[in-house]
Amino acid sequence: MLDSILFIDDDPITLMLCKMVTKKASFSNEIATSKNGEEALQYFDTLKEIGPNNELKKQPQLIFLDLNMPVMGGWEFLESFSTSEYDDYNKTKVIILSSTIDPEDLEKSKKYPMVIDFLSKPISQEMLEYVKGII
């Protein structure tokens, strides 16, 4: 079981489903959510401010990332998250969880070393079992 994960998705129903499935699968002790990439970067900025050993917020070991979101989408998040500003989190793995599997997006995701897979929504317990095997 992971200590902490982060879901980044603009759809509240998707986030609710992700939380339910993750809890049912006993996949993670802590589940954080952000509704877009900008909010997720603010989450990591807060982690930097409070320090890595703070019990209130744990550094996510895994991020499930949607691509198409308002304000800041998944690609923009990955561009920012890949900069030296977020070096403290370069061990955090990312799984793109998208409703579309465009071959171009799949190819583009390979340029980000932290992206370990590209999966199609919706999340399921079987998917989480698969993820346990690759992380």
mmCIF file of N, CA, C and O in Angstrom, residues 34-75:
data_model
loop_
_atom_site.group_PDB
_atom_site.id
_atom_site.type_symbol
_atom_site.label_atom_id
_atom_site.label_comp_id
_atom_site.label_asym_id
_atom_site.label_seq_id
_atom_site.Cartn_x
_atom_site.Cartn_y
_atom_site.Cartn_z
ATOM 1 N N SER A 34 -6.615 17.331 -6.876
ATOM 2 C CA SER A 34 -6.507 18.686 -7.427
ATOM 3 C C SER A 34 -7.365 18.725 -8.675
ATOM 4 O O SER A 34 -7.428 17.740 -9.413
ATOM 5 N N LYS A 35 -7.999 19.875 -8.924
ATOM 6 C CA LYS A 35 -8.911 19.932 -10.070
ATOM 7 C C LYS A 35 -8.264 20.435 -11.356
ATOM 8 O O LYS A 35 -8.904 20.500 -12.388
ATOM 9 N N ASN A 36 -6.971 20.785 -11.284
ATOM 10 C CA ASN A 36 -6.218 21.129 -12.490
ATOM 11 C C ASN A 36 -4.726 21.160 -12.159
ATOM 12 O O ASN A 36 -4.341 21.041 -10.993
ATOM 13 N N GLY A 37 -3.912 21.330 -13.178
ATOM 14 C CA GLY A 37 -2.473 21.294 -12.986
ATOM 15 C C GLY A 37 -1.959 22.418 -12.110
ATOM 16 O O GLY A 37 -1.042 22.223 -11.302
ATOM 17 N N GLU A 38 -2.562 23.600 -12.230
ATOM 18 C CA GLU A 38 -2.124 24.732 -11.410
ATOM 19 C C GLU A 38 -2.352 24.451 -9.929
ATOM 20 O O GLU A 38 -1.493 24.714 -9.086
ATOM 21 N N GLU A 39 -3.517 23.900 -9.605
ATOM 22 C CA GLU A 39 -3.822 23.560 -8.216
ATOM 23 C C GLU A 39 -2.855 22.486 -7.705
ATOM 24 O O GLU A 39 -2.425 22.523 -6.548
ATOM 25 N N ALA A 40 -2.489 21.558 -8.567
ATOM 26 C CA ALA A 40 -1.544 20.506 -8.180
ATOM 27 C C ALA A 40 -0.160 21.092 -7.905
ATOM 28 O O ALA A 40 0.502 20.698 -6.926
ATOM 29 N N LEU A 41 0.281 22.035 -8.726
ATOM 30 C CA LEU A 41 1.581 22.679 -8.476
ATOM 31 C C LEU A 41 1.541 23.456 -7.165
ATOM 32 O O LEU A 41 2.523 23.461 -6.404
ATOM 33 N N GLN A 42 0.415 24.091 -6.854
ATOM 34 C CA GLN A 42 0.261 24.789 -5.574
ATOM 35 C C GLN A 42 0.361 23.800 -4.414
ATOM 36 O O GLN A 42 0.930 24.110 -3.370
ATOM 37 N N TYR A 43 -0.183 22.603 -4.610
ATOM 38 C CA TYR A 43 -0.090 21.538 -3.602
ATOM 39 C C TYR A 43 1.386 21.227 -3.319
ATOM 40 O O TYR A 43 1.807 21.145 -2.171
ATOM 41 N N PHE A 44 2.171 21.071 -4.391
ATOM 42 C CA PHE A 44 3.597 20.771 -4.215
ATOM 43 C C PHE A 44 4.343 21.967 -3.635
ATOM 44 O O PHE A 44 5.284 21.787 -2.847
ATOM 45 N N ASP A 45 3.941 23.181 -3.987
ATOM 46 C CA ASP A 45 4.559 24.369 -3.392
ATOM 47 C C ASP A 45 4.315 24.395 -1.886
ATOM 48 O O ASP A 45 5.211 24.732 -1.107
ATOM 49 N N THR A 46 3.102 24.026 -1.467
ATOM 50 C CA THR A 46 2.777 23.961 -0.046
ATOM 51 C C THR A 46 3.630 22.898 0.642
ATOM 52 O O THR A 46 4.135 23.118 1.748
ATOM 53 N N LEU A 47 3.818 21.762 -0.006
ATOM 54 C CA LEU A 47 4.676 20.719 0.564
ATOM 55 C C LEU A 47 6.089 21.245 0.791
ATOM 56 O O LEU A 47 6.710 20.946 1.814
ATOM 57 N N LYS A 48 6.595 22.019 -0.173
ATOM 58 C CA LYS A 48 7.939 22.589 -0.028
ATOM 59 C C LYS A 48 8.003 23.522 1.179
ATOM 60 O O LYS A 48 8.983 23.516 1.917
ATOM 61 N N GLU A 49 6.957 24.321 1.372
ATOM 62 C CA GLU A 49 6.929 25.295 2.467
ATOM 63 C C GLU A 49 6.876 24.621 3.837
ATOM 64 O O GLU A 49 7.545 25.060 4.764
ATOM 65 N N ILE A 50 6.079 23.571 3.969
ATOM 66 C CA ILE A 50 5.911 22.946 5.286
ATOM 67 C C ILE A 50 6.977 21.895 5.579
ATOM 68 O O ILE A 50 7.108 21.447 6.710
ATOM 69 N N GLY A 51 7.735 21.503 4.565
ATOM 70 C CA GLY A 51 8.824 20.552 4.775
ATOM 71 C C GLY A 51 8.403 19.122 4.512
ATOM 72 O O GLY A 51 7.228 18.765 4.644
ATOM 73 N N PRO A 52 9.375 18.284 4.141
ATOM 74 C CA PRO A 52 9.080 16.911 3.717
ATOM 75 C C PRO A 52 8.603 15.972 4.824
ATOM 76 O O PRO A 52 7.969 14.972 4.558
ATOM 77 N N ASN A 53 8.906 16.283 6.062
ATOM 78 C CA ASN A 53 8.557 15.360 7.149
ATOM 79 C C ASN A 53 7.306 15.763 7.902
ATOM 80 O O ASN A 53 7.034 15.270 8.978
ATOM 81 N N ASN A 54 6.527 16.661 7.336
ATOM 82 C CA ASN A 54 5.311 17.107 7.987
ATOM 83 C C ASN A 54 4.246 16.017 7.903
ATOM 84 O O ASN A 54 4.029 15.426 6.848
ATOM 85 N N GLU A 55 3.589 15.774 8.996
ATOM 86 C CA GLU A 55 2.570 14.716 9.050
ATOM 87 C C GLU A 55 1.236 15.146 8.427
ATOM 88 O O GLU A 55 0.396 14.316 8.129
ATOM 89 N N LEU A 56 1.029 16.462 8.249
ATOM 90 C CA LEU A 56 -0.247 16.927 7.705
ATOM 91 C C LEU A 56 -0.403 16.566 6.234
ATOM 92 O O LEU A 56 -1.471 16.210 5.786
ATOM 93 N N LYS A 57 0.677 16.691 5.488
ATOM 94 C CA LYS A 57 0.646 16.375 4.056
ATOM 95 C C LYS A 57 1.878 15.571 3.706
ATOM 96 O O LYS A 57 2.990 16.000 3.948
ATOM 97 N N LYS A 58 1.651 14.415 3.155
ATOM 98 C CA LYS A 58 2.766 13.565 2.728
ATOM 99 C C LYS A 58 3.001 13.763 1.233
ATOM 100 O O LYS A 58 2.073 14.000 0.472
ATOM 101 N N GLN A 59 4.257 13.633 0.830
ATOM 102 C CA GLN A 59 4.587 13.719 -0.585
ATOM 103 C C GLN A 59 3.963 12.534 -1.315
ATOM 104 O O GLN A 59 4.177 11.391 -0.931
ATOM 105 N N PRO A 60 3.190 12.802 -2.366
ATOM 106 C CA PRO A 60 2.604 11.687 -3.128
ATOM 107 C C PRO A 60 3.691 10.835 -3.782
ATOM 108 O O PRO A 60 4.673 11.365 -4.300
ATOM 109 N N GLN A 61 3.503 9.549 -3.722
ATOM 110 C CA GLN A 61 4.427 8.630 -4.395
ATOM 111 C C GLN A 61 3.983 8.413 -5.836
ATOM 112 O O GLN A 61 4.760 7.989 -6.668
ATOM 113 N N LEU A 62 2.701 8.701 -6.108
ATOM 114 C CA LEU A 62 2.138 8.461 -7.425
ATOM 115 C C LEU A 62 1.093 9.528 -7.725
ATOM 116 O O LEU A 62 0.324 9.912 -6.848
ATOM 117 N N ILE A 63 1.094 9.982 -8.976
ATOM 118 C CA ILE A 63 0.095 10.945 -9.449
ATOM 119 C C ILE A 63 -0.682 10.301 -10.598
ATOM 120 O O ILE A 63 -0.082 9.731 -11.513
ATOM 121 N N PHE A 64 -2.000 10.365 -10.518
ATOM 122 C CA PHE A 64 -2.855 10.001 -11.645
ATOM 123 C C PHE A 64 -3.265 11.327 -12.288
ATOM 124 O O PHE A 64 -3.886 12.173 -11.637
ATOM 125 N N LEU A 65 -2.918 11.520 -13.554
ATOM 126 C CA LEU A 65 -3.049 12.808 -14.208
ATOM 127 C C LEU A 65 -3.967 12.753 -15.422
ATOM 128 O O LEU A 65 -3.737 11.985 -16.354
ATOM 129 N N ASP A 66 -5.000 13.599 -15.412
ATOM 130 C CA ASP A 66 -5.839 13.790 -16.592
ATOM 131 C C ASP A 66 -5.121 14.779 -17.511
ATOM 132 O O ASP A 66 -4.307 15.591 -17.053
ATOM 133 N N LEU A 67 -5.398 14.718 -18.800
ATOM 134 C CA LEU A 67 -4.731 15.621 -19.739
ATOM 135 C C LEU A 67 -5.539 16.871 -20.046
ATOM 136 O O LEU A 67 -5.004 17.967 -20.105
ATOM 137 N N ASN A 68 -6.834 16.711 -20.251
ATOM 138 C CA ASN A 68 -7.675 17.819 -20.704
ATOM 139 C C ASN A 68 -8.422 18.444 -19.534
ATOM 140 O O ASN A 68 -9.422 17.910 -19.068
ATOM 141 N N MET A 69 -7.875 19.586 -19.061
ATOM 142 C CA MET A 69 -8.473 20.303 -17.936
ATOM 143 C C MET A 69 -8.385 21.799 -18.201
ATOM 144 O O MET A 69 -7.464 22.256 -18.880
ATOM 145 N N PRO A 70 -9.340 22.563 -17.654
ATOM 146 C CA PRO A 70 -9.234 24.019 -17.777
ATOM 147 C C PRO A 70 -8.128 24.560 -16.860
ATOM 148 O O PRO A 70 -7.617 23.824 -16.024
ATOM 149 N N VAL A 71 -7.799 25.811 -17.010
ATOM 150 C CA VAL A 71 -6.780 26.538 -16.255
ATOM 151 C C VAL A 71 -5.382 26.038 -16.625
ATOM 152 O O VAL A 71 -4.617 26.742 -17.240
ATOM 153 N N MET A 72 -5.050 24.800 -16.257
ATOM 154 C CA MET A 72 -3.778 24.187 -16.637
ATOM 155 C C MET A 72 -3.998 22.700 -16.853
ATOM 156 O O MET A 72 -4.363 21.970 -15.936
ATOM 157 N N GLY A 73 -3.785 22.261 -18.085
ATOM 158 C CA GLY A 73 -3.983 20.861 -18.438
ATOM 159 C C GLY A 73 -2.800 19.989 -18.026
ATOM 160 O O GLY A 73 -1.807 20.465 -17.469
ATOM 161 N N GLY A 74 -2.924 18.719 -18.328
ATOM 162 C CA GLY A 74 -1.905 17.745 -17.952
ATOM 163 C C GLY A 74 -0.546 17.985 -18.581
ATOM 164 O O GLY A 74 0.489 17.829 -17.927
ATOM 165 N N TRP A 75 -0.526 18.366 -19.861
ATOM 166 C CA TRP A 75 0.769 18.601 -20.518
ATOM 167 C C TRP A 75 1.487 19.791 -19.893
ATOM 168 O O TRP A 75 2.694 19.741 -19.656
#
